[in-house]
Short mmCIF file of C-alpha atoms and ligand atoms in Angstrom, two decimals:
data_model
loop_
_atom_site.label_atom_id
_atom_site.label_comp_id
_atom_site.label_asym_id
_atom_site.label_seq_id
_atom_site.Cartn_x
_atom_site.Cartn_y
_atom_site.Cartn_z
CA UNK A 22 -17.01 -1.62 -22.76
CA UNK A 23 -17.52 1.88 -22.61
CA UNK A 24 -14.83 3.68 -24.39
CA UNK A 25 -14.44 6.59 -22.00
CA UNK A 26 -14.06 3.91 -19.23
CA UNK A 27 -10.75 4.15 -17.31
CA UNK A 28 -9.23 0.71 -15.66
CA UNK A 29 -7.78 1.56 -12.44
CA UNK A 30 -4.25 -0.58 -11.95
CA UNK A 31 -3.52 -0.36 -8.31
CA UNK A 32 0.42 -1.18 -7.75
CA UNK A 33 0.29 -0.14 -4.01
CA UNK A 34 1.71 -3.75 -3.65
CA UNK A 35 4.57 -3.64 -5.69
CA UNK A 36 5.47 -0.47 -6.69
CA UNK A 37 4.04 1.09 -3.56
CA UNK A 38 5.93 -1.47 -1.52
CA UNK A 39 9.12 -0.58 -3.27
CA UNK A 40 9.14 2.51 -0.95
CA UNK A 41 12.12 2.34 1.51
CA UNK A 42 10.84 0.39 4.30
CA UNK A 43 7.53 0.55 3.27
CA UNK A 44 7.38 -3.87 3.06
CA UNK A 45 4.29 -5.42 4.44
CA UNK A 46 3.85 -8.61 5.89
CA UNK A 47 1.84 -11.16 4.05
CA UNK A 48 -1.34 -10.90 6.30
CA UNK A 49 -1.10 -6.88 5.47
CA UNK A 50 -0.86 -7.85 1.76
CA UNK A 51 -3.78 -10.00 1.53
CA UNK A 52 -5.71 -7.67 3.71
CA UNK A 53 -4.60 -4.82 1.17
CA UNK A 54 -5.80 -6.92 -1.66
CA UNK A 55 -8.88 -7.26 -0.01
CA UNK A 56 -9.61 -3.72 0.54
CA UNK A 57 -8.29 -2.89 -3.35
CA UNK A 58 -10.98 -5.44 -4.76
CA UNK A 59 -13.96 -3.90 -2.40
CA UNK A 60 -12.88 -0.65 -3.50
CA UNK A 61 -13.48 -1.81 -6.82
CA UNK A 62 -9.85 -1.57 -8.58
CA UNK A 63 -9.82 -3.20 -11.99
CA UNK A 64 -6.33 -4.95 -11.62
CA UNK A 65 -4.15 -5.77 -8.37
CA UNK A 66 -0.39 -5.67 -9.35
CA UNK A 67 0.02 -8.09 -6.19
CA UNK A 68 3.84 -8.04 -6.47
CA UNK A 69 7.02 -9.31 -8.23
CA UNK A 70 7.05 -12.78 -7.78
CA UNK A 71 10.90 -13.48 -8.79
CA UNK A 72 11.79 -10.93 -5.91
CA UNK A 73 11.95 -13.69 -3.18
CA UNK A 74 9.91 -16.79 -2.15
CA UNK A 75 7.85 -14.86 0.21
CA UNK A 76 6.86 -12.59 -2.82
CA UNK A 77 5.83 -15.46 -4.42
CA UNK A 78 3.77 -17.15 -1.77
CA UNK A 79 2.03 -13.72 -0.95
CA UNK A 80 0.98 -13.00 -5.07
CA UNK A 81 -0.05 -16.76 -5.19
CA UNK A 82 -2.25 -16.33 -1.75
CA UNK A 83 -3.82 -13.02 -3.25
CA UNK A 84 -4.39 -14.98 -6.62
CA UNK A 85 -6.57 -17.32 -4.48
CA UNK A 86 -8.32 -15.61 -1.97
CA UNK A 87 -8.90 -12.51 -3.79
CA UNK A 88 -8.87 -13.31 -7.68
CA UNK A 89 -11.49 -15.81 -7.76
CA UNK A 90 -14.76 -14.31 -6.57
CA UNK A 91 -16.23 -10.76 -6.30
CA UNK A 92 -15.53 -9.63 -2.63
CA UNK A 93 -18.94 -8.49 -0.91
CA UNK A 94 -18.91 -4.75 -0.76
CA UNK A 95 -17.29 -4.48 -4.21
CA UNK A 96 -18.61 -2.16 -6.96
CA UNK A 97 -17.67 -4.91 -9.78
CA UNK A 98 -19.13 -7.92 -11.32
CA UNK A 99 -15.82 -9.71 -12.11
CA UNK A 100 -13.10 -10.26 -9.47
CA UNK A 101 -9.74 -8.10 -10.40
CA UNK A 102 -7.28 -9.03 -12.59
CA UNK A 103 -4.55 -10.27 -10.51
CA UNK A 104 -1.11 -9.35 -11.66
CA UNK A 105 2.55 -9.95 -11.11
CA UNK A 106 5.64 -8.22 -12.40
CA UNK A 107 8.51 -10.02 -14.12
CA UNK A 108 11.65 -8.63 -16.06
CA UNK A 109 12.15 -9.86 -19.56
CA UNK A 110 13.68 -13.09 -18.56
CA UNK A 111 12.17 -16.74 -18.80
CA UNK A 112 12.80 -17.29 -15.43
CA UNK A 113 10.82 -14.28 -14.00
CA UNK A 114 8.06 -15.02 -16.39
CA UNK A 115 7.82 -18.57 -15.51
CA UNK A 116 7.80 -17.31 -11.72
CA UNK A 117 5.13 -14.43 -12.45
CA UNK A 118 2.84 -17.00 -14.02
CA UNK A 119 3.55 -19.25 -10.72
CA UNK A 120 1.98 -16.58 -8.86
CA UNK A 121 -0.64 -15.50 -10.55
CA UNK A 122 -2.28 -18.47 -12.43
CA UNK A 123 -4.46 -19.43 -9.61
CA UNK A 124 -6.44 -16.40 -10.22
CA UNK A 125 -10.12 -16.16 -12.13
CA UNK A 126 -8.50 -12.99 -14.52
CA UNK A 127 -4.53 -13.58 -14.55
CA UNK A 128 -2.06 -11.13 -15.82
CA UNK A 129 1.53 -10.86 -16.48
CA UNK A 130 3.24 -7.81 -16.55
CA UNK A 131 6.68 -7.65 -18.01
CA UNK A 132 8.85 -4.70 -18.62
CA UNK A 133 12.22 -3.56 -20.35
CA UNK A 134 14.19 -0.45 -20.46
CA UNK A 135 13.94 1.48 -23.77
CA UNK A 136 15.92 5.20 -23.05
CA UNK A 137 19.25 5.17 -24.16
CA UNK A 138 20.89 6.10 -20.68
CA UNK A 139 19.35 2.64 -19.67
CA UNK A 140 20.47 0.65 -22.52
CA UNK A 141 23.70 1.96 -22.78
CA UNK A 142 24.64 2.43 -18.65
CA UNK A 143 22.11 -0.29 -17.30
CA UNK A 144 21.41 -2.85 -19.98
CA UNK A 145 24.53 -2.73 -22.10
CA UNK A 146 22.34 -3.55 -24.98
CA UNK A 147 21.27 -2.43 -28.09
CA UNK A 148 18.07 -1.31 -29.64
CA UNK A 149 18.02 -4.39 -31.96
CA UNK A 150 18.75 -6.50 -28.83
CA UNK A 151 15.84 -4.85 -26.82
CA UNK A 152 13.54 -5.38 -29.41
CA UNK A 153 14.36 -8.98 -29.84
CA UNK A 154 14.38 -9.37 -26.41
CA UNK A 155 11.07 -8.05 -25.46
CA UNK A 156 9.35 -9.86 -28.36
CA UNK A 157 10.71 -12.95 -27.55
CA UNK A 158 9.79 -12.83 -23.80
CA UNK A 159 6.46 -11.33 -24.55
CA UNK A 160 5.75 -14.52 -26.73
CA UNK A 161 6.65 -16.68 -24.19
CA UNK A 162 4.88 -14.99 -21.45
CA UNK A 163 1.72 -15.13 -24.16
CA UNK A 164 2.44 -18.71 -24.18
CA UNK A 165 1.50 -19.43 -20.49
CA UNK A 166 -1.04 -16.31 -20.22
CA UNK A 167 -3.54 -14.71 -22.38
CA UNK A 168 -3.14 -11.07 -20.56
CA UNK A 169 0.23 -9.66 -20.80
CA UNK A 170 1.42 -6.41 -20.23
CA UNK A 171 4.21 -4.85 -21.24
CA UNK A 172 6.38 -1.61 -20.50
CA UNK A 173 9.13 0.23 -21.98
CA UNK A 174 10.95 1.18 -18.78
CA UNK A 175 11.78 4.82 -18.96
CA UNK A 176 9.40 5.55 -21.80
CA UNK A 177 9.80 9.07 -20.79
CA UNK A 178 13.17 9.70 -21.71
CA UNK A 179 13.06 7.52 -24.79
CA UNK A 180 13.06 8.11 -28.34
CA UNK A 181 9.74 8.37 -29.47
CA UNK A 182 10.58 6.44 -33.11
CA UNK A 183 11.94 3.86 -31.04
CA UNK A 184 9.25 3.42 -28.65
CA UNK A 185 7.00 2.89 -31.63
CA UNK A 186 9.03 0.29 -33.18
CA UNK A 187 9.53 -1.56 -29.62
CA UNK A 188 5.84 -1.37 -28.90
CA UNK A 189 4.69 -2.25 -32.27
CA UNK A 190 6.80 -5.51 -32.08
CA UNK A 191 5.34 -7.01 -28.89
CA UNK A 192 1.85 -6.01 -29.95
CA UNK A 193 2.88 -8.43 -33.17
CA UNK A 194 4.03 -11.11 -30.25
CA UNK A 195 0.77 -10.82 -28.37
CA UNK A 196 0.87 -7.95 -25.67
CA UNK A 197 -2.77 -7.11 -24.62
CA UNK A 198 -1.56 -4.30 -22.84
CA UNK A 199 1.02 -1.27 -23.22
CA UNK A 200 2.27 0.54 -20.19
CA UNK A 201 3.59 3.98 -20.58
CA UNK A 202 5.90 4.51 -17.61
CA UNK A 203 7.34 8.06 -16.83
CA UNK A 204 9.83 6.11 -14.56
CA UNK A 205 11.73 9.03 -13.22
CA UNK A 206 9.06 11.31 -13.01
CA UNK A 207 10.70 14.04 -15.66
CA UNK A 208 7.94 14.80 -18.14
CA UNK A 209 5.55 17.76 -18.37
CA UNK A 210 1.79 17.23 -18.53
CA UNK A 211 1.88 18.46 -22.32
CA UNK A 212 4.83 16.31 -23.20
CA UNK A 213 3.43 13.29 -21.68
CA UNK A 214 0.23 13.74 -22.93
CA UNK A 215 1.85 14.10 -26.81
CA UNK A 216 3.83 11.21 -26.06
CA UNK A 217 0.75 9.15 -25.30
CA UNK A 218 -1.04 10.51 -28.51
CA UNK A 219 2.27 10.25 -30.50
CA UNK A 220 2.16 6.40 -29.55
CA UNK A 221 -1.31 5.64 -30.49
CA UNK A 222 -0.87 7.36 -33.69
CA UNK A 223 2.29 5.85 -34.93
CA UNK A 224 2.34 2.40 -33.08
CA UNK A 225 1.16 -0.44 -35.53
CA UNK A 226 -1.61 -2.07 -33.63
CA UNK A 227 -1.96 0.40 -30.60
CA UNK A 228 -5.54 0.95 -31.58
CA UNK A 229 -6.62 -2.87 -30.63
CA UNK A 230 -4.71 -2.88 -27.42
CA UNK A 231 -5.03 -0.97 -24.28
CA UNK A 232 -2.78 1.85 -23.73
CA UNK A 233 -1.82 2.62 -19.69
CA UNK A 234 -0.02 5.28 -18.10
CA UNK A 235 2.36 4.79 -15.01
CA UNK A 236 3.54 8.12 -14.03
CA UNK A 237 6.19 9.19 -10.96
CA UNK A 238 6.06 12.12 -8.88
CA UNK A 239 9.36 13.53 -8.59
CA UNK A 240 8.53 17.03 -10.01
CA UNK A 241 5.05 16.58 -8.18
CA UNK A 242 2.95 16.10 -11.73
CA UNK A 243 2.27 12.38 -11.61
CA UNK A 244 -1.46 12.69 -11.34
CA UNK A 245 -1.60 15.79 -14.01
CA UNK A 246 0.72 13.54 -16.48
CA UNK A 247 -1.79 10.66 -15.95
CA UNK A 248 -4.65 12.93 -16.57
CA UNK A 249 -2.93 14.48 -19.77
CA UNK A 250 -1.93 10.66 -20.95
CA UNK A 251 -5.93 9.71 -20.21
CA UNK A 252 -7.17 12.67 -22.17
CA UNK A 253 -4.73 11.45 -24.99
CA UNK A 254 -6.21 8.20 -25.56
CA UNK A 255 -4.79 6.03 -22.52
CA UNK A 256 -7.55 3.71 -20.65
CA UNK A 257 -5.57 2.03 -17.99
CA UNK A 258 -4.10 4.40 -15.19
CA UNK A 259 -1.50 2.62 -12.90
CA UNK A 260 -1.33 4.11 -9.45
CA UNK A 261 -0.88 3.67 -5.40
CA UNK A 262 -2.97 4.47 -2.44
CA UNK A 263 -1.74 7.64 -0.68
CA UNK A 264 0.62 7.75 -3.94
CA UNK A 265 3.60 5.49 -1.90
CA UNK A 266 6.54 4.39 -4.38
CA UNK A 267 10.13 4.60 -5.37
CA UNK A 268 11.27 8.13 -4.37
CA UNK A 269 8.64 10.98 -4.43
CA UNK A 270 6.13 7.95 -5.25
CA UNK A 271 3.16 7.43 -7.82
CA UNK A 272 0.24 9.14 -8.85
CA UNK A 273 -2.21 8.83 -6.12
CA UNK A 274 -5.11 6.77 -6.99
CA UNK A 275 -7.72 8.59 -4.64
CA UNK A 276 -6.37 12.00 -6.15
CA UNK A 277 -6.99 10.78 -9.79
CA UNK A 278 -10.09 8.87 -8.91
CA UNK A 279 -11.88 11.85 -7.30
CA UNK A 280 -10.12 14.54 -10.30
CA UNK A 281 -11.93 11.87 -12.97
CA UNK A 282 -15.01 12.21 -10.84
CA UNK A 283 -15.13 15.67 -9.45
CA UNK A 284 -14.30 16.76 -13.46
CA UNK A 285 -15.90 14.39 -15.08
CA UNK A 286 -18.20 17.01 -17.04
CA UNK A 287 -14.53 18.37 -18.44
CA UNK A 288 -13.05 15.32 -18.70
CA UNK A 289 -15.86 12.59 -20.03
CA UNK A 290 -13.84 9.77 -18.35
CA UNK A 291 -15.45 7.47 -15.27
CA UNK A 292 -13.58 4.38 -13.31
CA UNK A 293 -15.42 1.46 -11.58
CA UNK A 294 -14.20 2.66 -8.26
CA UNK A 295 -16.69 3.16 -5.26
CA UNK A 296 -14.96 6.50 -3.73
CA UNK A 297 -16.87 6.15 -0.52
CA UNK A 298 -14.13 3.39 0.42
CA UNK A 299 -11.32 5.62 -0.36
CA UNK A 300 -10.36 7.04 3.27
CA UNK A 301 -10.31 3.24 4.73
CA UNK A 302 -7.79 2.05 1.85
CA UNK A 303 -5.74 5.17 2.67
CA UNK A 304 -6.01 4.53 6.49
CA UNK A 305 -5.12 0.73 6.08
CA UNK A 306 -2.16 1.38 3.27
CA UNK A 307 -0.77 3.83 5.57
CA UNK A 308 -1.02 1.50 8.77
CA UNK A 309 0.34 -1.38 6.84
CA UNK A 310 3.25 0.22 5.54
CA UNK A 311 4.16 2.86 8.22
CA UNK A 312 3.70 5.56 6.14
CA UNK A 313 1.78 8.37 7.68
CA UNK A 314 -0.63 10.61 5.59
CA UNK A 315 0.23 14.19 5.70
CA UNK A 316 -2.42 16.31 7.28
CA UNK A 317 -2.77 18.29 4.06
CA UNK A 318 -3.18 15.50 1.74
CA UNK A 319 -5.33 15.97 -1.07
CA UNK A 320 -8.66 13.68 -0.61
CA UNK A 321 -7.10 11.62 2.44
CA UNK A 322 -5.64 14.02 5.00
CA UNK A 323 -7.01 14.98 8.11
CA UNK A 324 -7.30 18.35 6.92
CA UNK A 325 -8.63 17.84 3.30
CA UNK A 326 -12.39 18.70 4.57
CA UNK A 327 -11.52 21.07 7.61
CA UNK A 328 -12.09 24.89 7.35
CA UNK A 329 -10.39 26.99 10.04
CA UNK A 330 -10.64 30.63 8.84
CA UNK A 331 -13.61 32.72 9.83
CA UNK A 332 -14.53 33.59 6.62
CA UNK A 333 -14.54 30.11 5.11
CA UNK A 334 -16.27 28.82 8.24
CA UNK A 335 -19.14 31.86 7.65
CA UNK A 336 -19.18 30.41 4.02
CA UNK A 337 -19.72 27.01 4.96
CA UNK A 338 -22.52 27.21 7.13
CA UNK A 339 -23.99 29.68 4.68
CA UNK A 340 -23.57 26.92 1.47
CA UNK A 341 -21.15 24.07 1.75
CA UNK A 342 -20.22 24.51 -2.09
CA UNK A 343 -18.76 28.20 -1.12
CA UNK A 344 -15.42 26.19 -0.03
CA UNK A 345 -15.98 22.41 -1.17
CA UNK A 346 -15.71 20.81 -4.45
CA UNK A 347 -16.53 17.22 -2.67
CA UNK A 348 -18.27 16.10 0.02
CA UNK A 349 -16.39 14.71 3.04
CA UNK A 350 -18.95 11.58 2.56
CA UNK A 351 -18.05 11.11 -0.87
CA UNK A 352 -14.47 9.70 -0.27
CA UNK A 353 -15.89 8.15 3.25
CA UNK A 354 -14.02 10.61 5.75
CA UNK A 355 -15.09 9.17 8.93
CA UNK A 356 -16.83 11.64 11.07
CA UNK A 357 -16.26 12.17 14.78
CA UNK A 358 -19.46 10.66 15.89
CA UNK A 359 -20.23 9.46 19.30
CA UNK A 360 -20.98 6.01 18.87
CA UNK A 361 -20.30 3.90 21.88
CA UNK A 362 -19.78 4.19 25.96
CA UNK A 363 -18.97 1.98 28.54
CA UNK A 364 -22.14 0.54 29.00
CA UNK A 365 -22.28 -1.06 25.22
CA UNK A 366 -22.25 -4.61 24.76
CA UNK A 367 -20.02 -6.78 22.20
CA UNK A 368 -23.00 -6.68 19.19
CA UNK A 369 -23.22 -2.73 19.49
CA UNK A 370 -19.11 -2.93 19.18
CA UNK A 371 -19.35 -5.47 16.21
CA UNK A 372 -22.31 -3.99 14.54
CA UNK A 373 -20.38 -0.89 14.93
CA UNK A 374 -17.17 -2.11 13.08
CA UNK A 375 -19.19 -3.68 10.67
CA UNK A 376 -20.63 -0.75 9.42
CA UNK A 377 -17.61 1.51 9.55
CA UNK A 378 -16.33 -1.57 6.92
CA UNK A 379 -14.24 -3.31 9.64
CA UNK A 380 -15.88 -6.62 10.40
CA UNK A 381 -14.51 -8.79 13.04
CA UNK A 382 -15.41 -11.93 14.34
CA UNK A 383 -14.48 -14.72 16.86
CA UNK A 384 -11.11 -14.33 19.20
CA UNK A 385 -10.57 -10.93 16.77
CA UNK A 386 -13.68 -9.56 17.86
CA UNK A 387 -13.09 -10.51 21.43
CA UNK A 388 -9.56 -8.95 21.81
CA UNK A 389 -11.05 -5.85 20.46
CA UNK A 390 -13.77 -5.70 22.48
CA UNK A 391 -11.94 -6.03 25.32
CA UNK A 392 -9.62 -3.18 24.34
CA UNK A 393 -12.90 -0.87 23.77
CA UNK A 394 -13.98 -1.65 27.14
CA UNK A 395 -10.61 -0.53 28.77
CA UNK A 396 -10.77 2.78 26.87
CA UNK A 397 -14.29 3.01 27.46
CA UNK A 398 -13.51 3.44 31.46
CA UNK A 399 -10.62 5.74 30.67
CA UNK A 400 -12.49 8.00 27.74
CA UNK A 401 -15.63 9.21 28.26
CA UNK A 402 -16.56 9.06 24.49
CA UNK A 403 -15.38 6.17 22.11
CA UNK A 404 -15.79 7.76 18.92
CA UNK A 405 -15.42 5.86 15.34
CA UNK A 406 -11.83 6.52 14.77
CA UNK A 407 -11.19 5.14 18.41
CA UNK A 408 -12.51 2.01 17.10
CA UNK A 409 -10.69 1.95 13.82
CA UNK A 410 -7.56 2.69 15.68
CA UNK A 411 -8.32 -0.28 18.38
CA UNK A 412 -9.29 -2.92 15.66
CA UNK A 413 -6.65 -2.25 13.44
CA UNK A 414 -4.19 -4.80 15.27
CA UNK A 415 -7.17 -7.41 14.85
CA UNK A 416 -6.92 -6.95 10.80
CA UNK A 417 -3.46 -6.98 10.02
CA UNK A 418 -2.03 -9.10 13.11
CA UNK A 419 1.44 -9.21 13.68
CA UNK A 420 3.00 -12.55 15.22
CA UNK A 421 2.97 -11.67 19.16
CA UNK A 422 6.14 -13.46 19.86
CA UNK A 423 6.45 -10.94 22.74
CA UNK A 424 3.92 -9.31 24.55
CA UNK A 425 3.78 -6.14 26.95
CA UNK A 426 2.47 -7.07 30.05
CA UNK A 427 3.42 -4.13 32.47
CA UNK A 428 4.76 -0.70 32.06
CA UNK A 429 5.74 1.82 34.71
CA UNK A 430 7.41 4.88 34.03
CA UNK A 431 9.13 7.75 36.33
CA UNK A 432 9.89 10.92 34.72
CA UNK A 433 9.97 14.83 34.98
CA UNK A 434 12.24 17.65 35.35
CA UNK A 435 14.45 15.89 38.60
CA UNK A 436 15.68 12.49 38.57
CA UNK A 437 16.52 10.21 35.39
CA UNK A 438 14.19 8.88 33.22
CA UNK A 439 13.25 5.25 34.12
CA UNK A 440 10.76 2.47 32.69
CA UNK A 441 10.34 -0.93 34.05
CA UNK A 442 9.22 -3.04 31.90
CA UNK A 443 7.41 -6.92 31.92
CA UNK A 444 7.29 -9.03 28.94
CA UNK A 445 5.60 -12.50 28.19
CA UNK A 446 8.41 -14.26 26.41
CA UNK A 447 7.32 -16.47 23.19
CA UNK A 448 7.18 -19.56 25.53
CA UNK A 449 4.84 -17.73 28.35
CA UNK A 450 7.61 -17.08 30.52
CA UNK A 451 7.64 -13.37 32.27
CA UNK A 452 10.62 -11.11 32.26
CA UNK A 453 11.26 -7.85 34.07
CA UNK A 454 13.57 -5.33 33.29
CA UNK A 455 14.41 -1.49 34.62
CA UNK A 456 16.25 1.06 32.05
CA UNK A 457 17.07 4.56 32.35
CA UNK A 458 17.25 6.36 28.96
CA UNK A 459 16.90 10.48 27.84
CA UNK A 460 13.23 10.29 28.35
CA UNK A 461 10.43 7.96 29.10
CA UNK A 462 10.22 6.56 25.55
CA UNK A 463 13.96 6.00 25.15
CA UNK A 464 14.27 4.10 28.81
CA UNK A 465 11.24 2.09 27.95
CA UNK A 466 13.01 0.99 24.53
CA UNK A 467 16.31 0.45 26.05
CA UNK A 468 14.47 -2.16 28.65
CA UNK A 469 12.41 -3.91 25.72
CA UNK A 470 15.96 -4.32 24.06
CA UNK A 471 17.56 -5.90 27.06
CA UNK A 472 15.01 -8.29 27.71
CA UNK A 473 14.40 -9.27 23.93
CA UNK A 474 18.21 -9.04 22.90
CA UNK A 475 17.40 -8.16 19.29
CA UNK A 476 19.70 -4.95 18.56
CA UNK A 477 17.45 -2.31 16.42
CA UNK A 478 17.88 0.91 15.48
CA UNK A 479 15.28 3.48 15.46
CA UNK A 480 14.86 4.79 12.63
CA UNK A 481 11.43 6.98 12.66
CA UNK A 482 8.93 8.03 15.25
CA UNK A 483 5.69 9.40 14.75
CA UNK A 484 3.04 10.09 17.13
CA UNK A 485 -0.60 11.26 16.66
CA UNK A 486 -3.90 11.75 18.43
CA UNK A 487 -6.84 9.72 16.57
CA UNK A 488 -9.48 12.18 17.85
CA UNK A 489 -9.54 15.61 19.61
CA UNK A 490 -9.35 16.37 23.22
CA UNK A 491 -7.39 16.03 25.97
CA UNK A 492 -8.79 11.86 26.62
CA UNK A 493 -7.66 11.04 22.97
CA UNK A 494 -6.14 7.94 21.83
CA UNK A 495 -2.55 7.94 20.96
CA UNK A 496 -1.43 6.56 18.02
CA UNK A 497 2.24 5.60 17.53
CA UNK A 498 4.18 4.27 14.74
CA UNK A 499 7.69 3.26 14.26
CA UNK A 500 10.39 1.93 12.21
CA UNK A 501 13.40 -0.02 12.97
CA UNK A 502 15.98 -1.65 11.17
CA UNK A 503 18.10 -4.90 12.33
CA UNK A 504 21.58 -5.36 10.62
CA UNK A 505 21.22 -5.30 6.84
CA UNK A 506 17.10 -6.37 6.97
CA UNK A 507 15.05 -4.54 4.88
CA UNK A 508 13.29 -2.20 7.96
CA UNK A 509 10.23 -3.38 9.75
CA UNK A 510 7.58 -1.30 11.08
CA UNK A 511 5.07 -1.32 14.06
CA UNK A 512 2.26 0.33 15.53
CA UNK A 513 0.29 0.80 18.84
CA UNK A 514 -2.48 2.69 20.21
CA UNK A 515 -3.46 3.42 23.80
CA UNK A 516 -4.28 6.54 25.55
CA UNK A 517 -1.22 6.62 27.13
CA UNK A 518 1.50 7.51 24.27
CA UNK A 519 4.13 5.79 26.42
CA UNK A 520 2.25 2.57 26.79
CA UNK A 521 1.14 3.19 22.83
CA UNK A 522 5.04 3.61 22.05
CA UNK A 523 5.91 0.74 24.02
CA UNK A 524 3.08 -1.28 21.92
CA UNK A 525 4.59 -0.15 18.50
CA UNK A 526 8.11 -0.91 19.10
CA UNK A 527 7.30 -4.36 20.48
CA UNK A 528 5.30 -5.24 16.92
CA UNK A 529 8.29 -4.27 15.14
CA UNK A 530 10.45 -6.27 16.96
CA UNK A 531 8.36 -9.03 16.58
CA UNK A 532 8.08 -8.73 13.21
CA UNK A 533 12.04 -8.39 12.93
CA UNK A 534 11.94 -11.56 14.72
CA UNK A 535 8.80 -13.46 12.38
CA UNK A 536 11.12 -12.34 9.47
CA UNK A 537 14.71 -13.72 11.04
CA UNK A 538 12.58 -17.26 11.89
CA UNK A 539 10.67 -17.38 8.55
CA UNK A 540 14.29 -16.46 6.65
CA UNK A 541 15.40 -19.28 8.35
CA UNK A 542 13.23 -21.68 7.45
CA UNK A 543 13.48 -20.63 3.88
CA UNK A 544 17.37 -21.30 3.86
CA UNK A 545 16.52 -24.39 5.67
CA UNK A 546 14.25 -25.80 2.89
CA UNK A 547 16.51 -24.48 -0.08
CA UNK A 548 19.51 -26.31 1.62
CA UNK A 549 17.20 -29.68 1.86
CA UNK A 550 15.82 -29.20 -1.82
CA UNK A 551 18.57 -28.23 -3.82
CA UNK A 552 22.06 -29.85 -3.03
CA UNK A 553 25.06 -27.51 -2.55
CA UNK A 554 26.83 -27.12 -6.24
CA UNK A 555 29.40 -29.60 -6.67
CA UNK A 556 33.09 -28.00 -6.11
O1 LIG B 12 8.10 2.93 -13.08
C1 LIG B 12 8.59 1.83 -13.95
O2 LIG B 12 9.03 1.93 -14.90
C2 LIG B 12 7.69 0.76 -13.54
C3 LIG B 12 7.85 -0.13 -14.53
C4 LIG B 12 8.52 -1.89 -13.84
C5 LIG B 12 6.28 -0.15 -15.00
O3 LIG B 12 7.25 0.49 -12.04
ZN1 LIG B 13 7.07 2.52 -11.32
#
């Protein structure tokens, strides 16, 4: 392989999903994995199989559905490596193997902390014990899988001499990739680059394995640090779409890829990513995690290619290179093209969705087409962005236990904001309730709460216009929490933002209910499979 090729290891489904409230359903994870494969990522870290039976199942599904063949649209000639994370324990490693073994190219990724802070306060292990455990567990992983990655957690704050010792030992035990995490986003670019150079120069066997970088963004330097590591000789970068991840997140895939590409002449490195799919991947991950993309986000933000000031606009008209270092089409930024009207047929909608990279078929296409017709009646021009928003519920469907049938609100400067909601319940029965609230959305949510009877607290409510203009489609994203569950998010789009708000809330509540019932099934299954221990 070309020595300047940088492997892109995407951990949106593992480190990204660890971001507070970013948890995804299995259907969403599968859709994200498919999108990553089409984008051309080399490795998909599909999850942490030992975390829960659901996580294991999601990794197994991705391994067989995405990790066996090259998906249409992918620039790669091999399916991506499917990787599962494991702590340095036999149980975790065995479960990670169960997760990934169905893939054509499986990988086990195991980690153990190496900084003195972690050794003393978290692991309560000596350095010698860490070396012994890491060596034994990498050896065990290698007995199951030919491709084993080891990460010394908190490497950024570890003693480099100790790192050389641990890393040398795990190479001997069979590790094929050494990933160097700046777990707490502490290092500066020159320090991190120096750390990677030191590891390559001083670790016995380092030149025979792939060195990887994994940087967190606590000081806003994750991409800069990753680039410094690559310039020092690392040839794998661990990243997430939109930079989602623990705390301030991870290095962002789209920023790193476009930095390598736009500054290719200076850096001399390349990736296998089809950059024209970046915006699509960004939208999908944002929607699936409920994490909105800030408008000023590099590469994929709504304003990343917008020119507001007169001087800039004048320059752009004369020559786009005056203010643009990349072209919007290079990263697949959807132009607001007028595409379809109310006389367009099902075939035209299906064809345009496929051209945009969102193919739909059968019932999913029928439902998206019905939504398109409703929108075309209300909105004079249906744009690409509208079509993408409308079809997104069909791409990552949430179980529809409760369905919004009707909504009527009364609000204004006089009287109490009141909402009357009619829902269809899981058994098809229809229920109506009216409630008052502090505003129309609050009243709607109170009426839904009274019918569904699942008390949730609203953590986040975000509304965005999909396109410009008074008739724009409004997209609402909400995040709710029920008891001590991880939070769930929901999404809804409509020209009426109260209706979009109701759809988003109901989608989140439906997700809470479906998680409760799958937890119940798991609990019942395990009480049948494993008799309770003798007292
Ligand atoms: O940040 C970190 O240290 C990690 C490891 C598990 C690689 O995510
Ligand atoms: Zn991490």
